[in-house]
Coordinates of C-alpha atoms in Angstrom, one line a residue:
Chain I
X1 CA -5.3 -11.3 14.5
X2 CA -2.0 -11.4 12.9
X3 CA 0.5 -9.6 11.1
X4 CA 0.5 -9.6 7.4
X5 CA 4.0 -10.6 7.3
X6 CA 3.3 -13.3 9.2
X7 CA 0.3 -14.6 6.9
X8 CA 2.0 -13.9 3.9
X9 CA 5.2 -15.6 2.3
X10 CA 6.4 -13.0 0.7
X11 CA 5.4 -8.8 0.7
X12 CA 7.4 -6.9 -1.9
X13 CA 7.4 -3.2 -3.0
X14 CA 8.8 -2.0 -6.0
X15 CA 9.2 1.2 -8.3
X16 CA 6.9 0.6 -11.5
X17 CA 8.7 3.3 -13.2
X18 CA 9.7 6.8 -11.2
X19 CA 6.5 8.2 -10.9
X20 CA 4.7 4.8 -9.6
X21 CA 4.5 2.2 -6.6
X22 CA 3.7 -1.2 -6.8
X23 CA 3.2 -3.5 -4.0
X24 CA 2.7 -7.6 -4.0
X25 CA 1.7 -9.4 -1.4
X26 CA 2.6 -12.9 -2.5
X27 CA 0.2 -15.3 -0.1
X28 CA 1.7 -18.6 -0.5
X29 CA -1.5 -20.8 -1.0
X30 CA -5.3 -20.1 -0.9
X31 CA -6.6 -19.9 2.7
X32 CA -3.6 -17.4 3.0
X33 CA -4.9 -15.6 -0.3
X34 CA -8.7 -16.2 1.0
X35 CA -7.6 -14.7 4.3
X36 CA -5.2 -11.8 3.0
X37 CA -8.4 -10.6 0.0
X38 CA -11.1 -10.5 2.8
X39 CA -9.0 -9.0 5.3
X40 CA -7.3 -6.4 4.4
X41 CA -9.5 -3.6 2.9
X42 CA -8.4 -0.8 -0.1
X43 CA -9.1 1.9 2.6
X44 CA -6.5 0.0 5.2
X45 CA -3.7 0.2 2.8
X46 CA -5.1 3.8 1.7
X47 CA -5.1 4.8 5.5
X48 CA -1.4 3.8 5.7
X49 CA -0.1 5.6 3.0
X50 CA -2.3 8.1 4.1
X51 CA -4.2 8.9 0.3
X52 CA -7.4 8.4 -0.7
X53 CA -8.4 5.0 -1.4
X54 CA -9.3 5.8 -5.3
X55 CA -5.7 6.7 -6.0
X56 CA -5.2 3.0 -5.2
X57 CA -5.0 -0.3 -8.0
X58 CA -6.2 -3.5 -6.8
X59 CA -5.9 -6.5 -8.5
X60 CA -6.6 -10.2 -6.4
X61 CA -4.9 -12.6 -8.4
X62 CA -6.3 -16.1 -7.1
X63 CA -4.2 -17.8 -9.9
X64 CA -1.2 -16.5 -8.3
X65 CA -2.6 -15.8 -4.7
X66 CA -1.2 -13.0 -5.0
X67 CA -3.3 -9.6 -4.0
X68 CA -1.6 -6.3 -5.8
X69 CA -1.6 -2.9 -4.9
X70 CA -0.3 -0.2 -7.5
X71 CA -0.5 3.7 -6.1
X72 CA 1.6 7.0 -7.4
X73 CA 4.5 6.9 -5.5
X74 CA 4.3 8.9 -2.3
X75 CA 6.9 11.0 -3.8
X76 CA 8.7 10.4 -6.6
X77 CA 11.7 8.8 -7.2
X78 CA 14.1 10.4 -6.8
X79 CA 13.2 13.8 -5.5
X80 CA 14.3 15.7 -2.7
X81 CA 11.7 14.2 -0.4
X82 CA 12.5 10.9 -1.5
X83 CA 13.5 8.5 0.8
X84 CA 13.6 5.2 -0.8
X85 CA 15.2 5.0 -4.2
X86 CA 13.9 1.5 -5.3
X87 CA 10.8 1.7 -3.5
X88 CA 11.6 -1.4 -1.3
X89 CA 10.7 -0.5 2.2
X90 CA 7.0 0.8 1.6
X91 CA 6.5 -2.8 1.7
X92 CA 7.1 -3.0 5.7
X93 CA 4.2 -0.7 6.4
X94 CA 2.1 -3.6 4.8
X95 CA 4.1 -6.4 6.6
X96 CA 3.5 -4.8 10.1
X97 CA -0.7 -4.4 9.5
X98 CA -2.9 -6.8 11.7
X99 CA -5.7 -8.6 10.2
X100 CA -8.3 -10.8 11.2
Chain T
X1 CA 12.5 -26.2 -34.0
X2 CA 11.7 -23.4 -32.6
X3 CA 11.8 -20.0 -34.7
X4 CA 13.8 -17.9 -32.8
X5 CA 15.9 -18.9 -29.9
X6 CA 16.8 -16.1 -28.0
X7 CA 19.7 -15.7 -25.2
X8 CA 19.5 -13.9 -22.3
X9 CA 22.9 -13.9 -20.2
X10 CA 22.1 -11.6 -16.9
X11 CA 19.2 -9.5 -16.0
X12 CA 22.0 -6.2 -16.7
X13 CA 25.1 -5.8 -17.8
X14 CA 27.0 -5.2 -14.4
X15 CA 24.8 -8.2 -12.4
X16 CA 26.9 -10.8 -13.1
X17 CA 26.1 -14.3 -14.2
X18 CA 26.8 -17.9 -14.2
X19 CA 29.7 -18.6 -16.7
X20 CA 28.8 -22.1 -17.4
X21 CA 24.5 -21.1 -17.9
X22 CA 26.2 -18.7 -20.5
X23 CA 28.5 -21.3 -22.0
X24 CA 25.7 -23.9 -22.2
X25 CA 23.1 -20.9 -23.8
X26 CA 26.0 -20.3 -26.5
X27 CA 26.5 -24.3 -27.4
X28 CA 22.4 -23.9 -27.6
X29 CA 23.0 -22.4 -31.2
X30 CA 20.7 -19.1 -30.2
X31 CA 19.8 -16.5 -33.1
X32 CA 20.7 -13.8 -30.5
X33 CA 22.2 -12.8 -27.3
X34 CA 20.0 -10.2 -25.7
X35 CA 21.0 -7.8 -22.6
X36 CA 19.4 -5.0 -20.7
X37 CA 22.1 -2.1 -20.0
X38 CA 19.6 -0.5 -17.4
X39 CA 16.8 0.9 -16.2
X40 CA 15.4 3.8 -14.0
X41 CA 15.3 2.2 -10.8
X42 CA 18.4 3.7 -9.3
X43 CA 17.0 7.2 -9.8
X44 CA 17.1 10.1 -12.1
X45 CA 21.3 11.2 -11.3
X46 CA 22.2 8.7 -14.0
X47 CA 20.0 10.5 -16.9
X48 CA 20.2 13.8 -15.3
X49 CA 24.4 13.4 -15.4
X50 CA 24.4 10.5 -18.4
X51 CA 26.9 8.3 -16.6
X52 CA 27.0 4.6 -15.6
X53 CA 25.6 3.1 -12.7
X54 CA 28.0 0.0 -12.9
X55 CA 32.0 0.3 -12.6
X56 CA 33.6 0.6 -16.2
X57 CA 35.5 -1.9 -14.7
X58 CA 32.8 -4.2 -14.4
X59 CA 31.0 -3.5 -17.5
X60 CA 34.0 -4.0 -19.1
X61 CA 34.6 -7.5 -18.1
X62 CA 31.0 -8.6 -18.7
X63 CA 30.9 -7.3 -21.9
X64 CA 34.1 -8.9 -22.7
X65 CA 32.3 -12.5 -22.2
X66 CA 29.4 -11.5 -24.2
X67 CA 31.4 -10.3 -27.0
X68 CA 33.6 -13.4 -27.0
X69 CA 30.0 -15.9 -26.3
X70 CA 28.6 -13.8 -29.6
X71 CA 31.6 -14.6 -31.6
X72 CA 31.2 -18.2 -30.8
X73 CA 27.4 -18.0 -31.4
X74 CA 27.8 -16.2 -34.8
X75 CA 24.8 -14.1 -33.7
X76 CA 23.9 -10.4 -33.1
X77 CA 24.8 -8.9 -29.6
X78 CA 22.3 -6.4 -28.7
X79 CA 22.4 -4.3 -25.6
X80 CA 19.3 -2.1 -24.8
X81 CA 19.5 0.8 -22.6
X82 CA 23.5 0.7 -22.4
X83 CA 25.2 2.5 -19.2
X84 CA 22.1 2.8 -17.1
X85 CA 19.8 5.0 -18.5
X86 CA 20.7 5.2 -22.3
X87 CA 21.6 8.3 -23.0
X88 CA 23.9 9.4 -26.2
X89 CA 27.0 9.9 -24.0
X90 CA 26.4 6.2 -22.1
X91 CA 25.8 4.4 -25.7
X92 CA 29.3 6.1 -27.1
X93 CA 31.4 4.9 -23.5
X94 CA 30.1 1.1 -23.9
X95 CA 31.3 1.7 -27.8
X96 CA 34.4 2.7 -26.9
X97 CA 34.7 0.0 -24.5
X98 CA 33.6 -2.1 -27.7
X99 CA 36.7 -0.8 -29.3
X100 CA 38.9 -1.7 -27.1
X101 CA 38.0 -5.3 -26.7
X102 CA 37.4 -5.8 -30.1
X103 CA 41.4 -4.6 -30.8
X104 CA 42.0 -6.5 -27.4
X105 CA 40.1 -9.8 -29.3
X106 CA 41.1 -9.2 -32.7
X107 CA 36.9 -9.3 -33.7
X108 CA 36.0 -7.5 -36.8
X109 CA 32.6 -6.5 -36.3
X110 CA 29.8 -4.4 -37.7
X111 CA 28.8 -2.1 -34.7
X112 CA 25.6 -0.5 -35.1
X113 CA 25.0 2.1 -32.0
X114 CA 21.2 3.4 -31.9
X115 CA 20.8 6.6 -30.2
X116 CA 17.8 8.0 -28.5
X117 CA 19.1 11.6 -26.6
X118 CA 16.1 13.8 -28.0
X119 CA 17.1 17.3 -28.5
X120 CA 15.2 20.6 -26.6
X121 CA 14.0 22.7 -29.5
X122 CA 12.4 19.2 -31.1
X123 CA 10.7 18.2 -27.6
X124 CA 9.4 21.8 -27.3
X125 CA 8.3 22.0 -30.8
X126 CA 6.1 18.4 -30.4
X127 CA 4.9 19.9 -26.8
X128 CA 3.7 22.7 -29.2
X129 CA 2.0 20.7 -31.5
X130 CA 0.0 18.3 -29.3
X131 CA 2.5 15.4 -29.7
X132 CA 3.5 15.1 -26.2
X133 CA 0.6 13.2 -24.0
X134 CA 0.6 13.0 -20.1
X135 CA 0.8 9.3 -18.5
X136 CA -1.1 8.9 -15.3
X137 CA 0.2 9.9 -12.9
X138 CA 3.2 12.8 -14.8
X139 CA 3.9 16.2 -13.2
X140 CA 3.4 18.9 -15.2
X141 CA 5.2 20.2 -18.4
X142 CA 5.7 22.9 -19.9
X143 CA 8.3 24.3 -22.6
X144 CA 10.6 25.4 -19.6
X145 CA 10.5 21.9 -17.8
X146 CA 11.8 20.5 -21.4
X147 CA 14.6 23.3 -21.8
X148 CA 15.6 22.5 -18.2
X149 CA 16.1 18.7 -18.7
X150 CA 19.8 17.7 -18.8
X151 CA 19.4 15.4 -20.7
X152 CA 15.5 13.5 -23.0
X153 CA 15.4 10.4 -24.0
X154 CA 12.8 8.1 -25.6
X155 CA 12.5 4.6 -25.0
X156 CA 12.8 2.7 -28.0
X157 CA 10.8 -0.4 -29.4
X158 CA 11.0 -3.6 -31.7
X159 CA 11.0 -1.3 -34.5
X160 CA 14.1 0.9 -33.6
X161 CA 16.2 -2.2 -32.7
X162 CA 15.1 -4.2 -35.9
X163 CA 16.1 -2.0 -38.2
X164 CA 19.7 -1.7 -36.2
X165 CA 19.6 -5.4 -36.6
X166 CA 19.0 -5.3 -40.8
X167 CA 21.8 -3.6 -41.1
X168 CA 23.6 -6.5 -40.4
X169 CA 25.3 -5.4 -37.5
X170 CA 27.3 -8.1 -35.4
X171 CA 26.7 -6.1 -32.2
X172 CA 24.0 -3.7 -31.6
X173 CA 24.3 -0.9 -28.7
X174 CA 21.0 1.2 -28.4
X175 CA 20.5 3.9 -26.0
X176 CA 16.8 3.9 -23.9
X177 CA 14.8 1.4 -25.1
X178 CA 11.8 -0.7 -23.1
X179 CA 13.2 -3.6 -20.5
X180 CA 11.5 -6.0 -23.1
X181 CA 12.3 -4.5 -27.5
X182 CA 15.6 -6.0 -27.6
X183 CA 14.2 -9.6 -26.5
X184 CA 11.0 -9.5 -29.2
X185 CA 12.4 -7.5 -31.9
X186 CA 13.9 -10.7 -33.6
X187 CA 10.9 -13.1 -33.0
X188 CA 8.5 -10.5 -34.1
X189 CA 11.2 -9.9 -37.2
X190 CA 10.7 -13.6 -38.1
X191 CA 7.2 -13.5 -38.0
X192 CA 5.9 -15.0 -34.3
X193 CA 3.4 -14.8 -32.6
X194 CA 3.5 -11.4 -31.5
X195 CA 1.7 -11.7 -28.1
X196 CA 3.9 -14.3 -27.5
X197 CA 7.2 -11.8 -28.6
X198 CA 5.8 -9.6 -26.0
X199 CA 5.3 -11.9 -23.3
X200 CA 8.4 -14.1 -23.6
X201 CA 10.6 -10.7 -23.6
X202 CA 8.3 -9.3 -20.6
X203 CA 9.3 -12.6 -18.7
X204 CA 13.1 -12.9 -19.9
X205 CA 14.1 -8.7 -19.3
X206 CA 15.5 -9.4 -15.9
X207 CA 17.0 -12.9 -17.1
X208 CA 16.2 -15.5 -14.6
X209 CA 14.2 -13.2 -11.9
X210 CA 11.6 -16.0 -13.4
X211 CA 13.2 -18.7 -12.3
X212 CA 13.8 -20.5 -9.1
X213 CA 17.4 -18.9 -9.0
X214 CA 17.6 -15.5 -10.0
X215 CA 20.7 -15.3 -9.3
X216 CA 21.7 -17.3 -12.3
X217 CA 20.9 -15.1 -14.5
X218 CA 21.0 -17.3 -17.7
X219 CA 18.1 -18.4 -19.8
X220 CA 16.7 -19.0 -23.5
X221 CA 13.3 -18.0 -24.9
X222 CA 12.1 -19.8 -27.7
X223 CA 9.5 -18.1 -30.0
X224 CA 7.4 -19.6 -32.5
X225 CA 4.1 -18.9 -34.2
X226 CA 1.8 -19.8 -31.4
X227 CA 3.7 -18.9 -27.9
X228 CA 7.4 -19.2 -26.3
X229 CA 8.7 -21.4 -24.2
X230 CA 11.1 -20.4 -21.2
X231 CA 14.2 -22.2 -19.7
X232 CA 17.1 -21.4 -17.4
X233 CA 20.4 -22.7 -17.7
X234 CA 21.7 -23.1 -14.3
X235 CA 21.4 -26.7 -13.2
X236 CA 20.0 -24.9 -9.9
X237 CA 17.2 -22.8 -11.5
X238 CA 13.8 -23.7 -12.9
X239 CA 11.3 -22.1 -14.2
X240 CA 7.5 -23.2 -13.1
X241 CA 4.1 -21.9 -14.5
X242 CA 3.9 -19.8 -11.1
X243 CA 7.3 -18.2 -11.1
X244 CA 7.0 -17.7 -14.9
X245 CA 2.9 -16.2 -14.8
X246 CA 4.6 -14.4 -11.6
X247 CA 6.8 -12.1 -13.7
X248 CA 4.2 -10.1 -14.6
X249 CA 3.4 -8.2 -11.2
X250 CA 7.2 -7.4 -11.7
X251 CA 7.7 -3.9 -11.4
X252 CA 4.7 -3.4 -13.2
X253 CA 1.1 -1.1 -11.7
X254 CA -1.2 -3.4 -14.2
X255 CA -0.3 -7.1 -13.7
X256 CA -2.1 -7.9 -17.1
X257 CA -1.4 -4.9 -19.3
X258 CA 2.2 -4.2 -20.7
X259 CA 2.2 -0.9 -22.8
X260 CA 4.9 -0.9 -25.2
X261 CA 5.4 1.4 -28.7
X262 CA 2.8 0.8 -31.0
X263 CA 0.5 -0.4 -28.6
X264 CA -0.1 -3.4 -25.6
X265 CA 0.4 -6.6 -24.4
X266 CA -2.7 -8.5 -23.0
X267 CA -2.1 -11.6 -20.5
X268 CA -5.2 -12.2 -19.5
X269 CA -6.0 -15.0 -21.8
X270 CA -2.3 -16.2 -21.5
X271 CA -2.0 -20.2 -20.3
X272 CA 1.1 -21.5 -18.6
X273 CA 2.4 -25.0 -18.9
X274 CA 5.0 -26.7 -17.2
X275 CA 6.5 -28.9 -19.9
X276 CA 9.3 -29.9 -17.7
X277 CA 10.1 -29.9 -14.3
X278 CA 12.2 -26.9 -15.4
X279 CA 10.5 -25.1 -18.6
X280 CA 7.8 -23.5 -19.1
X281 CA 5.3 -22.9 -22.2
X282 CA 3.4 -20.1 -22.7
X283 CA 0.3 -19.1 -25.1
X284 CA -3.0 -17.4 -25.7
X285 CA -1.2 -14.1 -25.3
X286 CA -2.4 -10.9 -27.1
X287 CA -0.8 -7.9 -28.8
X288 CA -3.2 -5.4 -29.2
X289 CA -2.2 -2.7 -31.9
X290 CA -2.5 1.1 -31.4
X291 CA -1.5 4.4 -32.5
X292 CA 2.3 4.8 -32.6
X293 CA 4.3 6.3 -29.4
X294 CA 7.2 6.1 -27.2
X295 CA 7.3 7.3 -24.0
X296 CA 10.1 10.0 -22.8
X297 CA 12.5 10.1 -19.9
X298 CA 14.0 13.4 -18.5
X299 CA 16.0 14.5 -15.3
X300 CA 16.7 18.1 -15.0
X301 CA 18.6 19.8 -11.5
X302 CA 16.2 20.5 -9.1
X303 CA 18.8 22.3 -6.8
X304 CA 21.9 21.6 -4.8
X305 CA 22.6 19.6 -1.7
X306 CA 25.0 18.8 1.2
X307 CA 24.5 16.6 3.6
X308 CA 25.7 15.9 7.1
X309 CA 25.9 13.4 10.0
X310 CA 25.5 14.1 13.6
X311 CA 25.5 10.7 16.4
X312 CA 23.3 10.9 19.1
X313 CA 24.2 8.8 21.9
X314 CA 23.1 10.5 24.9
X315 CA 19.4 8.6 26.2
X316 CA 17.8 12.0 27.0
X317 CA 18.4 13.5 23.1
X318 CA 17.8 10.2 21.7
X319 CA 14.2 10.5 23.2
X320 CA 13.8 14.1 22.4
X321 CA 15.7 13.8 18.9
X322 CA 13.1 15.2 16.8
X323 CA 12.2 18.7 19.1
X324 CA 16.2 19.2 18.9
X325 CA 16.1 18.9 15.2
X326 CA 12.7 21.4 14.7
X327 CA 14.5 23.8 17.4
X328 CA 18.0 23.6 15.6
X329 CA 16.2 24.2 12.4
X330 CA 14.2 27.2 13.3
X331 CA 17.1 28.6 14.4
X332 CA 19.8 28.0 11.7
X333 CA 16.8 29.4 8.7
X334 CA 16.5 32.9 10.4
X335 CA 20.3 32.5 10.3
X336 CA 20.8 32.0 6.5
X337 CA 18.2 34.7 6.1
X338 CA 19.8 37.0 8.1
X339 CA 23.3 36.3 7.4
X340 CA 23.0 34.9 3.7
X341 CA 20.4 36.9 2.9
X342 CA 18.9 34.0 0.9
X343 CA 14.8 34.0 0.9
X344 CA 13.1 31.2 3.5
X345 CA 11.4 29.7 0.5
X346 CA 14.8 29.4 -1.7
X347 CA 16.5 26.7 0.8
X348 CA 15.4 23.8 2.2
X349 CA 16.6 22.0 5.9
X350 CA 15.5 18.6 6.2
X351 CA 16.9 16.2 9.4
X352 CA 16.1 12.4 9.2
X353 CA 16.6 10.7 12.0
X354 CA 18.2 7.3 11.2
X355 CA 17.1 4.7 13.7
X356 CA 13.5 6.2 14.3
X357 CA 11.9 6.9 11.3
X358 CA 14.6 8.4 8.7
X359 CA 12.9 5.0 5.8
X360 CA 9.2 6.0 6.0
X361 CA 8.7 9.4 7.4
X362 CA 5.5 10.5 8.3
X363 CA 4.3 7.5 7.6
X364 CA 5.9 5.2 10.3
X365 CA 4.2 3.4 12.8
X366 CA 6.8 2.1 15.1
X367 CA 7.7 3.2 18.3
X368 CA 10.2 1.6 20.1
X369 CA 13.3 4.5 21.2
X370 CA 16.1 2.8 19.8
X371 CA 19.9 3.6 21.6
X372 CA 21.3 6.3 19.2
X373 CA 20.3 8.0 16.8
X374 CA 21.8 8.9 13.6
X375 CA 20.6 12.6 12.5
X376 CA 21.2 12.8 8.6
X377 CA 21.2 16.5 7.7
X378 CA 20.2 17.4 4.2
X379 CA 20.5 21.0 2.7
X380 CA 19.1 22.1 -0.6
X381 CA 19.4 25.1 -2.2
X382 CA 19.6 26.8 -5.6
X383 CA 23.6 26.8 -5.7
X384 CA 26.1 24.2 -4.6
X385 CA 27.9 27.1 -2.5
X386 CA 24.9 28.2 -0.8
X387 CA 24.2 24.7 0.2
X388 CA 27.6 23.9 1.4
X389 CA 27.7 26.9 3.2
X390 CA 24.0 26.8 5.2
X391 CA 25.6 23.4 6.2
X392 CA 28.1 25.4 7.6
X393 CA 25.5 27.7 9.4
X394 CA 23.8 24.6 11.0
X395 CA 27.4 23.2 12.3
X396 CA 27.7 24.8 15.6
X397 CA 24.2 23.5 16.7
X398 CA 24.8 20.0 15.3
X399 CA 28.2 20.2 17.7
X400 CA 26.6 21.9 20.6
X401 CA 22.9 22.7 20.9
X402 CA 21.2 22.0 23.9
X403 CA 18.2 20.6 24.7
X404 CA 17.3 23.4 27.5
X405 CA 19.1 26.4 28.7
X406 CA 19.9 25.7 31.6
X407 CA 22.4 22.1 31.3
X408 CA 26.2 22.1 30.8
X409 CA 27.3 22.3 27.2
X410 CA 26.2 19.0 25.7
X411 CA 29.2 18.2 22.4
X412 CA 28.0 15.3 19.7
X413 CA 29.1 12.6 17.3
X414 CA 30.6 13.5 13.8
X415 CA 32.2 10.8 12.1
X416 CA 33.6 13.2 9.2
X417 CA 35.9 16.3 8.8
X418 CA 34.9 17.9 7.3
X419 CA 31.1 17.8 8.5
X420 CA 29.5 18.4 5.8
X421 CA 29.7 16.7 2.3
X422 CA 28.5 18.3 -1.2
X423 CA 26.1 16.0 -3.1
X424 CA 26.0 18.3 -5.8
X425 CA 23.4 18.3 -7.9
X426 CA 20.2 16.8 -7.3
X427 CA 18.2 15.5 -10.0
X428 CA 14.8 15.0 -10.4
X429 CA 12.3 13.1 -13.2
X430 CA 10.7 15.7 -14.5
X431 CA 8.9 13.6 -17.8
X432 CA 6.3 11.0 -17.7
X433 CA 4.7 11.5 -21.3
X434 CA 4.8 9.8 -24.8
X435 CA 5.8 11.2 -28.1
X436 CA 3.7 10.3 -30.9
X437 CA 5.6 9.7 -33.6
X438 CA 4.2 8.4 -37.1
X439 CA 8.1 7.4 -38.5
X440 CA 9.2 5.0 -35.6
X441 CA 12.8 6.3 -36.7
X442 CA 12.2 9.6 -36.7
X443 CA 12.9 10.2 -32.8
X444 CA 16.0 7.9 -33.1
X445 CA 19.6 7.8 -35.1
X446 CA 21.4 5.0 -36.6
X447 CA 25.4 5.2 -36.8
X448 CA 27.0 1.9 -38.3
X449 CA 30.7 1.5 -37.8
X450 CA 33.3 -1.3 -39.5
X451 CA 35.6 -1.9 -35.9
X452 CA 38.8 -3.8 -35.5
X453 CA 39.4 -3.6 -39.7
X454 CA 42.7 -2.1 -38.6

């Protein structure tokens, strides 16, 4: 087990306009991007943003070995129960999951 | 030879840049210098209040550069999305900026502004008439969430910015338009490869972010009938097939799709080829035509706030931090009911604690007690007064409440006197729909002005 910041190079989080979330997980080379796509499950990453796991896009990129997650934002940007302008530190709640 | 050689100095106007990647770009003989003016990404205040992000200052200076590199070029200037979010009142401050340099330069220049502030009764009328389509994902809308909007605008596309640029303007300032019009309206002008217009301006919006370097900012697209080919032009940036095909996941949900007026950019077929160790080429892109539309931005107030900040220092309310917040909050709402007379469900009391879980919320999973804590207090309500003054309400427990009855007086942290600080207005996005629009002018207005003639 290990922490996905630690497999990947890179995790970032970003507003895809106000109303969405996107999240790259930027692997670094294929046993990372072998290990990240088999380990880490739609529902895990569901289960931390605590939504159900068909609100969420997932695109794994083996060109790139990159795996992609794209969810409405948790709230949108912006609003009065917005904590996180740009969206950036969602991308911690990734970095800190263990996988196999 | 390529086509169209296109100029990107900085990602936005405000960013910076490298002088010399700019200076090099301009000695490059481009057809245009390209710049984004902003985006959404710092939140809805910026449309809600139509102001800046960036210091006038600032903008000032940068654009001073550009208009002095698009003089040497003898090429258009075009800025898309000037002051932050685009709206009529942020395209007429970066003109008159334009004034004043140009007078400051001695330019005489054709200055074509390009506005996109959409006005109520016309939204409500196309929300009527079916025109007005729901993205995934949009809250609802209805004729009052389109009267309550500050301020509406629509992004505009190639289409809007080429016909600014056949008027012949030397600089072009357009209000909201999408990240990548103002990079493929000149290729697709010229005839490219449209795909490839897409793409290349997908890849250039945020200027070198592709690169190596981002913080560069400098680099040249060129466009041509079967793809583009990508360059920085900091010594210390390069671009590679990965951080070019890379772009694409860039603040983007669908890392293959673009959606753009008039339909949609398709990079699945796209092939990336390093050319150089420091260039990239780019082809097999598609553009895939469909009915025409441009999407809509709004912010309208969604209430008032102030805000304060209470230290806690003391171990035993550092561990207890968020029972002293619930108990402080029950206690100061039956106050502003009582005293204010203001309904429960009309004001809002939130307390973040900063240093346990004031980023994430609910959702965090550390747990480590950190050694102070800092407890951010935010008030909304209807009215600016009413906020400032259930801030007020809550100050004598921020000072003094204690944990239990039966302990000595415990006194906090403040850093500020006052306490309490008026955000004013908060604003919220309140539009995430497209406009079909058969005329792609019809949304927008063209004013062309003769400056520095004297």
């Amino acid at each position: 087990m290990a922490e996905l910041g630690q497999i990947a190079t890179k995790i970032r989080s970003k507003n895809a306009g106000p109303f969405w979330l996107t999240i790259d997980i930027f692997c670094g080379d294929r046993a990372a991007f072998d290990r990240v796509s088999e380990g880490l499950s739609t529902d895990r990453v569901a289960a931390l943003f605590r939504v159900p796991a068909e609100t969420l896009k997932r695109f794994d990129i083996a060109d790139l070995c990159v795996v992609k997650f794209s969810l409405p934002r948790p709230q949108v940007q912006g609003t009065g129960r917005d904590r996180d302008m740009h969206g950036a530190a969602w991308a911690v709640l990734l970095e800190e999951v263990e996988i196999n | 030879m390529p086509k169209v050689r296109v100029l990107v100095p900085t990602g936005a106007l405000g960013l910076g840049y490298d002088r010399a990647a700019l200076a090099r770009g301009v000695a490059e003989n481009p057809d245009i210098i390209a710049v984004d003016g902003g985006s959404t990404d710092s939140g809805p205040a910026y449309l809600g209040r139509a102001v800046s992000k960036y210091s006038r200052a600032s903008t000032r200076e940068e654009w001073r550069d550009l208009m002095l590199a698009r003089a040497r070029a003898g090429v258009p200037l075009v800025i898309g999305t000037a002051g932050t979010c685009g709206a009529d009142e942020t395209v007429d401050w970066l003109f008159e900026i334009t004034l004043e340099l140009a007078a400051e330069l001695g330019q005489e220049i054709r200055v074509a502004r390009l506005y996109s502030g959409q006005k109520h009764d016309e939204m409500a009328r196309a929300l009527a008439d079916g025109r007005i389509t729901a993205l995934p994902g949009a809250p609802e809308v209805d004729e009052g969430t389109i009267r309550a909007c500050t301020h509406i605008v629509a992004l505009a596309g190639a289409e809007q910015i080429a016909a600014a640029l056949a008027t012949g303007a030397d600089i072009v300032i357009a209000g909201r338009t999408t990240d990548t019009a103002i990079i493929a309206a000149l290729p697709l002008m010229r005839g490219c490869h449209a795909g490839a217009a897409w793409h290349g301006a997908k890849i250039g919006e945020c200027g070198a972010l592709a690169t190596t370097n981002p913080a560069t900012g400098t680099i040249r697209i060129d466009f041509d009938d079967t793809g583009f080919t990508m360059e920085p032009l900091a010594p210390s940036a390069r671009a590679t097939p990965y951080t070019v095909s890379a772009h694409m996941l860039y603040e983007n949900s669908d890392p293959y799709i673009l959606h753009e007026p008039g339909g949609h950019l398709d990079v699945r077929a796209s092939r990336y080829t390093a050319i150089s160790d420091r260039a990239v080429r780019v082809e097999g892109s598609e553009w895939v035509k469909g009915p025409y539309s441009v999407k809509l931005e709004g912010a309208r107030v969604a209430g008032y706030q102030a805000i304060s900040l209470t230290l806690l220092r003391d171990r035993r309310y550092v561990a207890n931090a968020r029972v002293w917040c619930d108990d402080i909050i029950g206690r100061a709402r039956e106050k502003v009911a009582t005293r204010m007379g203001l309904p429960e469900a009309d004001f809002e009391i939130e307390m973040r604690l900063v240093g346990q879980d004031a980023t994430l919320g609910p959702l965090e999973t550390g747990t480590a007690v950190p050694n102070e804590i800092g407890v951010l207090t935010i008030v909304t309500a209807p009215e600016e007064k009413q906020a400032v003054e259930i801030a007020k309400i809550l100050n004598p427990y921020l000072l003094h409440h204690a944990l239990t009855e039966d302990e000595p007086m415990p006194t906090f942290a403040f850093p500020f006197s006052p306490a309490e600080t008026s955000r004013g207005a908060l604003y919220e996005f309140c539009l995430h729909h497209t406009l079909a629009t058969e005329d792609p002018m019809a949304p927008f207005r063209l004013v062309v002005d003769e400056v520095g003639h004297g």
